[in-house]
Amino acid sequence: MDTAEQSDLVPDISSDGDIVLVVGPGNVRLKIHSQCLRCASKVFDAMFGPHWSEGQGLSTESPREISLVDTDANALRTICLVIHHRNADVPQSLTPHEILQIAIEADKYDLTVALRYASIQWAKPRCNAGRVDMGYLLTAAFLFRDMDMFVAHTLNLMLDYTGSYLGFSDDEFISQFVPSKTFHLLEERRTRMRAELSEILIQGKNAKCSCGWGENRGNTYIRILSKYGQLSKMLEVPISDIVKEMENFSMEDMDTRWHSGLNLDRNLHKAPACGEMLYVKLADLLLQGHL
């Protein structure tokens, strides 16, 4: 759907608006209420206030036209729908590129707070997203100033993406807003995460116990090591796949095993200390991966 067709769906964002925004190179017209924009944005509050010419003589009978040539029309239209409470007309689904465009305009016009709850829904990580889409959503979270969401996307990139991060720095949209240092840090953390996963597997492989529990667990670690232990194999597989396979066996099914030895010395196999448990090690590993 092109810009003209989308603008015809809601010809007036606000039927009693006192301003018509003429947006983008296509001159898409959005009739809005200045007070809604002023409440949502300090930029628009100043623009439509008493000290700027745009704010003089505003009237619903004769709405003033304001030109915003360097603004994405579809993005601003969606923003205006949200802040005018036209939720029924807000698009049900947005592509990562569309979300990024909204984030760019929200950052430009200081609208991130007004879009806080909508942006949480828009910028969530997506399953099976490609490199470009993952980068756009990461950048959108950065521009929306949602650090929790930004952390979720960085972790998603480390766990589920196996390619180089250099391509993100070359993207014309991403490179404008996200510091290149971010992707160097991502590579460093991902490399460290792979190394620590290998160390956990090696330690588990060498676990010994007189009741045989350690040997059984060690065999499981050996199986995973044979599958992913070589560096070339680990580089080809998402870290999340290895973590899921490690999580598939529990560290707590030990209460039926007896240590060997004299009857007086026999006792049930005890669970390892909390810090030695696999799920705790994996949780710590993921926490350390946060930027």
PDB file of C-alpha atoms in Angstrom:
ATOM      1  CA  MET A   1       0.000   0.000   0.000  1.00  0.00           C
ATOM      2  CA  ASP A   2       1.488   3.340  -1.036  1.00  0.00           C
ATOM      3  CA  THR A   3       1.556   6.556   0.968  1.00  0.00           C
ATOM      4  CA  ALA A   4      -1.411   8.139  -0.815  1.00  0.00           C
ATOM      5  CA  GLU A   5      -3.621   5.101  -0.236  1.00  0.00           C
ATOM      6  CA  GLN A   6      -2.723   4.983   3.460  1.00  0.00           C
ATOM      7  CA  SER A   7      -3.427   8.693   3.938  1.00  0.00           C
ATOM      8  CA  ASP A   8      -6.914   8.242   2.460  1.00  0.00           C
ATOM      9  CA  LEU A   9      -7.831   5.714   5.153  1.00  0.00           C
ATOM     10  CA  VAL A  10      -7.979   8.413   7.833  1.00  0.00           C
ATOM     11  CA  PRO A  11      -8.214  11.791   6.063  1.00  0.00           C
ATOM     12  CA  ASP A  12      -8.541  13.596   9.394  1.00  0.00           C
ATOM     13  CA  ILE A  13      -6.614  12.343  12.419  1.00  0.00           C
ATOM     14  CA  SER A  14      -8.697  14.904  14.326  1.00  0.00           C
ATOM     15  CA  SER A  15     -11.860  16.179  12.610  1.00  0.00           C
ATOM     16  CA  ASP A  16     -11.785  19.399  14.643  1.00  0.00           C
ATOM     17  CA  GLY A  17      -8.036  19.844  14.243  1.00  0.00           C
ATOM     18  CA  ASP A  18      -6.512  23.280  14.072  1.00  0.00           C
ATOM     19  CA  ILE A  19      -3.387  22.265  12.128  1.00  0.00           C
ATOM     20  CA  VAL A  20      -2.746  20.387   8.897  1.00  0.00           C
ATOM     21  CA  LEU A  21       0.684  18.803   8.744  1.00  0.00           C
ATOM     22  CA  VAL A  22       1.960  18.533   5.179  1.00  0.00           C
ATOM     23  CA  VAL A  23       4.424  15.700   5.484  1.00  0.00           C
ATOM     24  CA  GLY A  24       7.233  14.286   3.377  1.00  0.00           C
ATOM     25  CA  PRO A  25       8.079  14.688  -0.297  1.00  0.00           C
ATOM     26  CA  GLY A  26       4.605  13.372  -1.193  1.00  0.00           C
ATOM     27  CA  ASN A  27       2.927  16.215   0.757  1.00  0.00           C
ATOM     28  CA  VAL A  28       0.691  13.862   2.730  1.00  0.00           C
ATOM     29  CA  ARG A  29      -1.839  15.939   4.684  1.00  0.00           C
ATOM     30  CA  LEU A  30      -2.600  15.069   8.307  1.00  0.00           C
ATOM     31  CA  LYS A  31      -5.231  17.154  10.079  1.00  0.00           C
ATOM     32  CA  ILE A  32      -4.399  17.079  13.772  1.00  0.00           C
ATOM     33  CA  HIS A  33      -5.051  18.930  17.000  1.00  0.00           C
ATOM     34  CA  SER A  34      -2.100  21.047  18.107  1.00  0.00           C
ATOM     35  CA  GLN A  35      -2.835  20.513  21.793  1.00  0.00           C
ATOM     36  CA  CYS A  36      -2.350  16.749  21.452  1.00  0.00           C
ATOM     37  CA  LEU A  37       1.077  17.277  19.919  1.00  0.00           C
ATOM     38  CA  ARG A  38       2.009  19.902  22.488  1.00  0.00           C
ATOM     39  CA  CYS A  39       1.147  17.552  25.359  1.00  0.00           C
ATOM     40  CA  ALA A  40       3.143  14.726  23.773  1.00  0.00           C
ATOM     41  CA  SER A  41       6.283  16.582  22.672  1.00  0.00           C
ATOM     42  CA  LYS A  42       8.414  19.444  23.967  1.00  0.00           C
ATOM     43  CA  VAL A  43       9.432  20.126  20.373  1.00  0.00           C
ATOM     44  CA  PHE A  44       5.856  20.602  19.236  1.00  0.00           C
ATOM     45  CA  ASP A  45       5.000  22.390  22.472  1.00  0.00           C
ATOM     46  CA  ALA A  46       7.561  25.056  21.564  1.00  0.00           C
ATOM     47  CA  MET A  47       6.605  25.082  17.871  1.00  0.00           C
ATOM     48  CA  PHE A  48       2.903  25.633  18.537  1.00  0.00           C
ATOM     49  CA  GLY A  49       3.397  27.843  21.576  1.00  0.00           C
ATOM     50  CA  PRO A  50       2.979  31.622  21.733  1.00  0.00           C
ATOM     51  CA  HIS A  51       6.590  32.443  20.793  1.00  0.00           C
ATOM     52  CA  TRP A  52       6.692  30.792  17.346  1.00  0.00           C
ATOM     53  CA  SER A  53       4.847  31.902  14.228  1.00  0.00           C
ATOM     54  CA  GLU A  54       3.405  28.394  13.772  1.00  0.00           C
ATOM     55  CA  GLY A  55       1.480  28.805  16.999  1.00  0.00           C
ATOM     56  CA  GLN A  56      -0.137  32.133  16.146  1.00  0.00           C
ATOM     57  CA  GLY A  57      -3.829  32.386  15.272  1.00  0.00           C
ATOM     58  CA  LEU A  58      -4.615  28.678  15.350  1.00  0.00           C
ATOM     59  CA  SER A  59      -8.233  27.946  14.515  1.00  0.00           C
ATOM     60  CA  THR A  60     -10.379  24.896  13.842  1.00  0.00           C
ATOM     61  CA  GLU A  61     -12.312  26.933  11.249  1.00  0.00           C
ATOM     62  CA  SER A  62      -9.163  27.708   9.287  1.00  0.00           C
ATOM     63  CA  PRO A  63      -6.443  25.164  10.191  1.00  0.00           C
ATOM     64  CA  ARG A  64      -2.899  26.337   9.563  1.00  0.00           C
ATOM     65  CA  GLU A  65      -0.699  24.263   7.286  1.00  0.00           C
ATOM     66  CA  ILE A  66       2.711  23.267   8.619  1.00  0.00           C
ATOM     67  CA  SER A  67       5.257  21.750   6.231  1.00  0.00           C
ATOM     68  CA  LEU A  68       7.437  18.888   7.491  1.00  0.00           C
ATOM     69  CA  VAL A  69       9.297  17.896   4.327  1.00  0.00           C
ATOM     70  CA  ASP A  70      12.045  15.820   5.977  1.00  0.00           C
ATOM     71  CA  THR A  71       9.634  13.593   7.910  1.00  0.00           C
ATOM     72  CA  ASP A  72       8.363  10.118   7.054  1.00  0.00           C
ATOM     73  CA  ALA A  73       4.611  10.487   6.427  1.00  0.00           C
ATOM     74  CA  ASN A  74       3.557   6.951   7.350  1.00  0.00           C
ATOM     75  CA  ALA A  75       5.569   7.029  10.569  1.00  0.00           C
ATOM     76  CA  LEU A  76       4.165  10.396  11.655  1.00  0.00           C
ATOM     77  CA  ARG A  77       0.659   9.286  10.744  1.00  0.00           C
ATOM     78  CA  THR A  78       0.961   6.250  13.044  1.00  0.00           C
ATOM     79  CA  ILE A  79       2.381   8.440  15.817  1.00  0.00           C
ATOM     80  CA  CYS A  80      -0.497  10.907  15.474  1.00  0.00           C
ATOM     81  CA  LEU A  81      -3.041   8.088  15.598  1.00  0.00           C
ATOM     82  CA  VAL A  82      -1.562   6.911  18.909  1.00  0.00           C
ATOM     83  CA  ILE A  83      -1.425  10.306  20.595  1.00  0.00           C
ATOM     84  CA  HIS A  84      -4.928  11.183  19.368  1.00  0.00           C
ATOM     85  CA  HIS A  85      -6.208   7.902  20.869  1.00  0.00           C
ATOM     86  CA  ARG A  86      -7.246   6.539  17.478  1.00  0.00           C
ATOM     87  CA  ASN A  87      -6.148   3.051  18.524  1.00  0.00           C
ATOM     88  CA  ALA A  88      -8.631   1.283  16.241  1.00  0.00           C
ATOM     89  CA  ASP A  89      -6.837   2.829  13.257  1.00  0.00           C
ATOM     90  CA  VAL A  90      -3.281   2.057  14.377  1.00  0.00           C
ATOM     91  CA  PRO A  91      -1.830  -0.688  12.110  1.00  0.00           C
ATOM     92  CA  GLN A  92      -2.106  -4.119  13.703  1.00  0.00           C
ATOM     93  CA  SER A  93       1.265  -5.199  12.360  1.00  0.00           C
ATOM     94  CA  LEU A  94       4.340  -3.215  11.435  1.00  0.00           C
ATOM     95  CA  THR A  95       7.520  -4.341   9.738  1.00  0.00           C
ATOM     96  CA  PRO A  96      10.844  -3.773  11.553  1.00  0.00           C
ATOM     97  CA  HIS A  97      11.679  -1.085   8.983  1.00  0.00           C
ATOM     98  CA  GLU A  98       8.380   0.721   9.704  1.00  0.00           C
ATOM     99  CA  ILE A  99       9.029   0.485  13.442  1.00  0.00           C
ATOM    100  CA  LEU A 100      12.490   1.966  12.931  1.00  0.00           C
ATOM    101  CA  GLN A 101      11.022   4.851  10.920  1.00  0.00           C
ATOM    102  CA  ILE A 102       8.575   5.558  13.765  1.00  0.00           C
ATOM    103  CA  ALA A 103      11.434   5.459  16.266  1.00  0.00           C
ATOM    104  CA  ILE A 104      13.474   7.905  14.153  1.00  0.00           C
ATOM    105  CA  GLU A 105      10.598  10.412  14.074  1.00  0.00           C
ATOM    106  CA  ALA A 106       9.838   9.863  17.757  1.00  0.00           C
ATOM    107  CA  ASP A 107      13.463  10.641  18.593  1.00  0.00           C
ATOM    108  CA  LYS A 108      13.490  13.684  16.298  1.00  0.00           C
ATOM    109  CA  TYR A 109      10.355  15.230  17.814  1.00  0.00           C
ATOM    110  CA  ASP A 110      10.837  14.048  21.427  1.00  0.00           C
ATOM    111  CA  LEU A 111       7.838  11.695  21.358  1.00  0.00           C
ATOM    112  CA  THR A 112       9.402   8.633  22.992  1.00  0.00           C
ATOM    113  CA  VAL A 113       7.596   9.056  26.324  1.00  0.00           C
ATOM    114  CA  ALA A 114       4.222   9.483  24.605  1.00  0.00           C
ATOM    115  CA  LEU A 115       4.858   6.246  22.670  1.00  0.00           C
ATOM    116  CA  ARG A 116       6.314   4.269  25.565  1.00  0.00           C
ATOM    117  CA  TYR A 117       3.613   1.608  25.848  1.00  0.00           C
ATOM    118  CA  ALA A 118       2.997   1.291  22.121  1.00  0.00           C
ATOM    119  CA  SER A 119       6.728   0.976  21.448  1.00  0.00           C
ATOM    120  CA  ILE A 120       7.044  -1.897  23.944  1.00  0.00           C
ATOM    121  CA  GLN A 121       4.663  -3.903  21.788  1.00  0.00           C
ATOM    122  CA  TRP A 122       6.205  -2.830  18.500  1.00  0.00           C
ATOM    123  CA  ALA A 123       9.871  -3.426  19.320  1.00  0.00           C
ATOM    124  CA  LYS A 124       9.723  -6.893  20.881  1.00  0.00           C
ATOM    125  CA  PRO A 125      12.264  -9.437  19.572  1.00  0.00           C
ATOM    126  CA  ARG A 126      10.837 -11.613  16.789  1.00  0.00           C
ATOM    127  CA  CYS A 127      11.372 -15.300  16.152  1.00  0.00           C
ATOM    128  CA  ASN A 128      13.341 -16.219  13.048  1.00  0.00           C
ATOM    129  CA  ALA A 129      14.063 -12.581  12.169  1.00  0.00           C
ATOM    130  CA  GLY A 130      16.819 -11.975   9.634  1.00  0.00           C
ATOM    131  CA  ARG A 131      19.944  -9.945  10.266  1.00  0.00           C
ATOM    132  CA  VAL A 132      18.551  -6.682   8.883  1.00  0.00           C
ATOM    133  CA  ASP A 133      15.284  -6.959  10.823  1.00  0.00           C
ATOM    134  CA  MET A 134      17.148  -7.782  14.041  1.00  0.00           C
ATOM    135  CA  GLY A 135      19.316  -4.711  13.503  1.00  0.00           C
ATOM    136  CA  TYR A 136      16.326  -2.456  12.835  1.00  0.00           C
ATOM    137  CA  LEU A 137      14.530  -3.598  15.993  1.00  0.00           C
ATOM    138  CA  LEU A 138      17.727  -3.132  18.037  1.00  0.00           C
ATOM    139  CA  THR A 139      18.084   0.397  16.654  1.00  0.00           C
ATOM    140  CA  ALA A 140      14.417   1.167  17.300  1.00  0.00           C
ATOM    141  CA  ALA A 141      14.760   0.097  20.943  1.00  0.00           C
ATOM    142  CA  PHE A 142      17.833   2.336  21.224  1.00  0.00           C
ATOM    143  CA  LEU A 143      15.947   5.340  19.785  1.00  0.00           C
ATOM    144  CA  PHE A 144      12.888   4.680  21.944  1.00  0.00           C
ATOM    145  CA  ARG A 145      15.313   4.827  24.913  1.00  0.00           C
ATOM    146  CA  ASP A 146      14.010   1.467  26.125  1.00  0.00           C
ATOM    147  CA  MET A 147      17.111  -0.042  27.684  1.00  0.00           C
ATOM    148  CA  ASP A 148      15.349  -3.235  28.802  1.00  0.00           C
ATOM    149  CA  MET A 149      14.257  -3.873  25.235  1.00  0.00           C
ATOM    150  CA  PHE A 150      17.709  -2.909  23.934  1.00  0.00           C
ATOM    151  CA  VAL A 151      19.310  -5.468  26.267  1.00  0.00           C
ATOM    152  CA  ALA A 152      16.797  -8.099  25.087  1.00  0.00           C
ATOM    153  CA  HIS A 153      17.811  -7.456  21.472  1.00  0.00           C
ATOM    154  CA  THR A 154      21.558  -7.566  22.193  1.00  0.00           C
ATOM    155  CA  LEU A 155      21.092 -10.881  23.989  1.00  0.00           C
ATOM    156  CA  ASN A 156      18.977 -12.128  21.102  1.00  0.00           C
ATOM    157  CA  LEU A 157      21.772 -11.236  18.666  1.00  0.00           C
ATOM    158  CA  MET A 158      24.346 -13.090  20.747  1.00  0.00           C
ATOM    159  CA  LEU A 159      22.224 -16.198  21.235  1.00  0.00           C
ATOM    160  CA  ASP A 160      20.491 -16.594  17.871  1.00  0.00           C
ATOM    161  CA  TYR A 161      22.698 -14.909  15.269  1.00  0.00           C
ATOM    162  CA  THR A 162      25.800 -16.699  13.998  1.00  0.00           C
ATOM    163  CA  GLY A 163      27.073 -14.274  11.363  1.00  0.00           C
ATOM    164  CA  SER A 164      29.435 -11.333  11.595  1.00  0.00           C
ATOM    165  CA  TYR A 165      28.243  -8.113  13.220  1.00  0.00           C
ATOM    166  CA  LEU A 166      30.223  -5.968  10.767  1.00  0.00           C
ATOM    167  CA  GLY A 167      27.230  -5.750   8.431  1.00  0.00           C
ATOM    168  CA  PHE A 168      25.267  -3.808  11.056  1.00  0.00           C
ATOM    169  CA  SER A 169      27.843  -1.031  11.051  1.00  0.00           C
ATOM    170  CA  ASP A 170      27.572  -0.756   7.261  1.00  0.00           C
ATOM    171  CA  ASP A 171      23.785  -0.365   7.224  1.00  0.00           C
ATOM    172  CA  GLU A 172      22.782   3.217   6.400  1.00  0.00           C
ATOM    173  CA  PHE A 173      20.035   3.327   9.037  1.00  0.00           C
ATOM    174  CA  ILE A 174      21.648   1.393  11.877  1.00  0.00           C
ATOM    175  CA  SER A 175      25.048   3.107  11.584  1.00  0.00           C
ATOM    176  CA  GLN A 176      23.470   6.561  11.956  1.00  0.00           C
ATOM    177  CA  PHE A 177      22.198   5.858  15.456  1.00  0.00           C
ATOM    178  CA  VAL A 178      23.872   2.887  17.145  1.00  0.00           C
ATOM    179  CA  PRO A 179      27.550   3.415  18.062  1.00  0.00           C
ATOM    180  CA  SER A 180      29.836   1.008  16.208  1.00  0.00           C
ATOM    181  CA  LYS A 181      31.407   0.114  19.569  1.00  0.00           C
ATOM    182  CA  THR A 182      28.159  -1.691  20.405  1.00  0.00           C
ATOM    183  CA  PHE A 183      28.843  -4.348  17.778  1.00  0.00           C
ATOM    184  CA  HIS A 184      32.479  -4.765  18.846  1.00  0.00           C
ATOM    185  CA  LEU A 185      31.216  -5.397  22.390  1.00  0.00           C
ATOM    186  CA  LEU A 186      28.636  -7.851  21.070  1.00  0.00           C
ATOM    187  CA  GLU A 187      31.346  -9.858  19.303  1.00  0.00           C
ATOM    188  CA  GLU A 188      33.515  -9.835  22.415  1.00  0.00           C
ATOM    189  CA  ARG A 189      30.653 -11.028  24.645  1.00  0.00           C
ATOM    190  CA  ARG A 190      29.563 -13.712  22.173  1.00  0.00           C
ATOM    191  CA  THR A 191      33.118 -15.081  21.942  1.00  0.00           C
ATOM    192  CA  ARG A 192      33.386 -15.125  25.734  1.00  0.00           C
ATOM    193  CA  MET A 193      30.003 -16.861  25.984  1.00  0.00           C
ATOM    194  CA  ARG A 194      31.132 -19.620  23.609  1.00  0.00           C
ATOM    195  CA  ALA A 195      34.349 -20.096  25.580  1.00  0.00           C
ATOM    196  CA  GLU A 196      32.493 -20.339  28.893  1.00  0.00           C
ATOM    197  CA  LEU A 197      29.993 -22.810  27.459  1.00  0.00           C
ATOM    198  CA  SER A 198      32.920 -24.987  26.384  1.00  0.00           C
ATOM    199  CA  GLU A 199      34.409 -24.738  29.865  1.00  0.00           C
ATOM    200  CA  ILE A 200      31.118 -25.823  31.479  1.00  0.00           C
ATOM    201  CA  LEU A 201      30.967 -28.837  29.159  1.00  0.00           C
ATOM    202  CA  ILE A 202      34.591 -29.814  29.840  1.00  0.00           C
ATOM    203  CA  GLN A 203      34.089 -29.573  33.610  1.00  0.00           C
ATOM    204  CA  GLY A 204      30.940 -31.681  33.360  1.00  0.00           C
ATOM    205  CA  LYS A 205      32.720 -34.299  31.255  1.00  0.00           C
ATOM    206  CA  ASN A 206      35.327 -34.758  33.984  1.00  0.00           C
ATOM    207  CA  ALA A 207      32.807 -35.091  36.854  1.00  0.00           C
ATOM    208  CA  LYS A 208      33.334 -38.313  38.796  1.00  0.00           C
ATOM    209  CA  CYS A 209      31.260 -39.993  41.494  1.00  0.00           C
ATOM    210  CA  SER A 210      31.356 -43.404  43.203  1.00  0.00           C
ATOM    211  CA  CYS A 211      27.619 -44.002  42.625  1.00  0.00           C
ATOM    212  CA  GLY A 212      27.961 -43.666  38.873  1.00  0.00           C
ATOM    213  CA  TRP A 213      25.819 -40.549  38.651  1.00  0.00           C
ATOM    214  CA  GLY A 214      28.784 -38.405  37.645  1.00  0.00           C
ATOM    215  CA  GLU A 215      29.791 -40.863  34.929  1.00  0.00           C
ATOM    216  CA  ASN A 216      26.300 -40.841  33.440  1.00  0.00           C
ATOM    217  CA  ARG A 217      26.237 -37.062  33.432  1.00  0.00           C
ATOM    218  CA  GLY A 218      29.769 -36.947  32.072  1.00  0.00           C
ATOM    219  CA  ASN A 219      28.703 -39.092  29.127  1.00  0.00           C
ATOM    220  CA  THR A 220      25.939 -36.607  28.371  1.00  0.00           C
ATOM    221  CA  TYR A 221      28.448 -33.753  28.389  1.00  0.00           C
ATOM    222  CA  ILE A 222      30.780 -35.777  26.160  1.00  0.00           C
ATOM    223  CA  ARG A 223      27.963 -36.278  23.662  1.00  0.00           C
ATOM    224  CA  ILE A 224      27.307 -32.526  23.504  1.00  0.00           C
ATOM    225  CA  LEU A 225      31.044 -31.795  23.289  1.00  0.00           C
ATOM    226  CA  SER A 226      31.426 -34.196  20.363  1.00  0.00           C
ATOM    227  CA  LYS A 227      28.609 -32.370  18.620  1.00  0.00           C
ATOM    228  CA  TYR A 228      29.694 -28.779  19.301  1.00  0.00           C
ATOM    229  CA  GLY A 229      33.152 -28.963  20.864  1.00  0.00           C
ATOM    230  CA  GLN A 230      35.152 -28.114  17.775  1.00  0.00           C
ATOM    231  CA  LEU A 231      35.420 -24.365  17.279  1.00  0.00           C
ATOM    232  CA  SER A 232      34.278 -24.570  13.662  1.00  0.00           C
ATOM    233  CA  LYS A 233      31.073 -26.354  14.726  1.00  0.00           C
ATOM    234  CA  MET A 234      30.343 -23.957  17.569  1.00  0.00           C
ATOM    235  CA  LEU A 235      30.728 -20.970  15.245  1.00  0.00           C
ATOM    236  CA  GLU A 236      28.107 -22.395  12.889  1.00  0.00           C
ATOM    237  CA  VAL A 237      25.436 -23.069  15.491  1.00  0.00           C
ATOM    238  CA  PRO A 238      23.405 -20.468  17.422  1.00  0.00           C
ATOM    239  CA  ILE A 239      24.437 -20.384  21.069  1.00  0.00           C
ATOM    240  CA  SER A 240      20.759 -20.778  21.997  1.00  0.00           C
ATOM    241  CA  ASP A 241      20.720 -24.252  20.393  1.00  0.00           C
ATOM    242  CA  ILE A 242      23.606 -25.397  22.593  1.00  0.00           C
ATOM    243  CA  VAL A 243      22.050 -23.885  25.734  1.00  0.00           C
ATOM    244  CA  LYS A 244      18.707 -25.593  25.040  1.00  0.00           C
ATOM    245  CA  GLU A 245      20.416 -28.952  24.627  1.00  0.00           C
ATOM    246  CA  MET A 246      22.265 -28.465  27.911  1.00  0.00           C
ATOM    247  CA  GLU A 247      19.029 -27.475  29.642  1.00  0.00           C
ATOM    248  CA  ASN A 248      17.295 -30.654  28.462  1.00  0.00           C
ATOM    249  CA  PHE A 249      18.839 -32.706  31.225  1.00  0.00           C
ATOM    250  CA  SER A 250      18.267 -31.853  34.871  1.00  0.00           C
ATOM    251  CA  MET A 251      20.744 -31.685  37.729  1.00  0.00           C
ATOM    252  CA  GLU A 252      18.171 -32.688  40.332  1.00  0.00           C
ATOM    253  CA  ASP A 253      17.222 -36.339  39.619  1.00  0.00           C
ATOM    254  CA  MET A 254      19.831 -37.690  42.062  1.00  0.00           C
ATOM    255  CA  ASP A 255      17.752 -38.788  45.055  1.00  0.00           C
ATOM    256  CA  THR A 256      17.624 -42.487  44.041  1.00  0.00           C
ATOM    257  CA  ARG A 257      21.384 -43.033  43.678  1.00  0.00           C
ATOM    258  CA  TRP A 258      23.486 -44.468  46.514  1.00  0.00           C
ATOM    259  CA  HIS A 259      27.190 -44.026  46.928  1.00  0.00           C
ATOM    260  CA  SER A 260      29.134 -47.286  47.023  1.00  0.00           C
ATOM    261  CA  GLY A 261      31.116 -48.380  50.033  1.00  0.00           C
ATOM    262  CA  LEU A 262      30.472 -49.907  53.453  1.00  0.00           C
ATOM    263  CA  ASN A 263      26.859 -49.881  54.593  1.00  0.00           C
ATOM    264  CA  LEU A 264      27.671 -47.468  57.378  1.00  0.00           C
ATOM    265  CA  ASP A 265      29.063 -45.023  54.859  1.00  0.00           C
ATOM    266  CA  ARG A 266      26.313 -45.302  52.258  1.00  0.00           C
ATOM    267  CA  ASN A 267      24.235 -42.213  51.626  1.00  0.00           C
ATOM    268  CA  LEU A 268      22.112 -40.673  48.914  1.00  0.00           C
ATOM    269  CA  HIS A 269      23.841 -38.649  46.233  1.00  0.00           C
ATOM    270  CA  LYS A 270      23.562 -35.023  47.304  1.00  0.00           C
ATOM    271  CA  ALA A 271      22.798 -32.168  44.954  1.00  0.00           C
ATOM    272  CA  PRO A 272      25.756 -29.933  44.180  1.00  0.00           C
ATOM    273  CA  ALA A 273      26.010 -26.504  45.718  1.00  0.00           C
ATOM    274  CA  CYS A 274      23.751 -23.958  44.045  1.00  0.00           C
ATOM    275  CA  GLY A 275      26.624 -22.247  42.251  1.00  0.00           C
ATOM    276  CA  GLU A 276      27.710 -25.579  40.745  1.00  0.00           C
ATOM    277  CA  MET A 277      24.310 -26.455  39.269  1.00  0.00           C
ATOM    278  CA  LEU A 278      24.025 -26.358  35.507  1.00  0.00           C
ATOM    279  CA  TYR A 279      20.949 -24.154  35.336  1.00  0.00           C
ATOM    280  CA  VAL A 280      22.629 -21.626  37.670  1.00  0.00           C
ATOM    281  CA  LYS A 281      25.767 -21.581  35.538  1.00  0.00           C
ATOM    282  CA  LEU A 282      23.722 -21.047  32.386  1.00  0.00           C
ATOM    283  CA  ALA A 283      21.677 -18.276  34.022  1.00  0.00           C
ATOM    284  CA  ASP A 284      24.880 -16.531  35.149  1.00  0.00           C
ATOM    285  CA  LEU A 285      26.281 -16.911  31.640  1.00  0.00           C
ATOM    286  CA  LEU A 286      23.250 -15.183  30.108  1.00  0.00           C
ATOM    287  CA  LEU A 287      23.356 -12.385  32.683  1.00  0.00           C
ATOM    288  CA  GLN A 288      27.024 -11.760  31.926  1.00  0.00           C
ATOM    289  CA  GLY A 289      26.105 -11.443  28.253  1.00  0.00           C
ATOM    290  CA  HIS A 290      24.141  -8.228  28.835  1.00  0.00           C
ATOM    291  CA  LEU A 291      25.776  -5.082  27.487  1.00  0.00           C
TER     292      LEU A 291
END
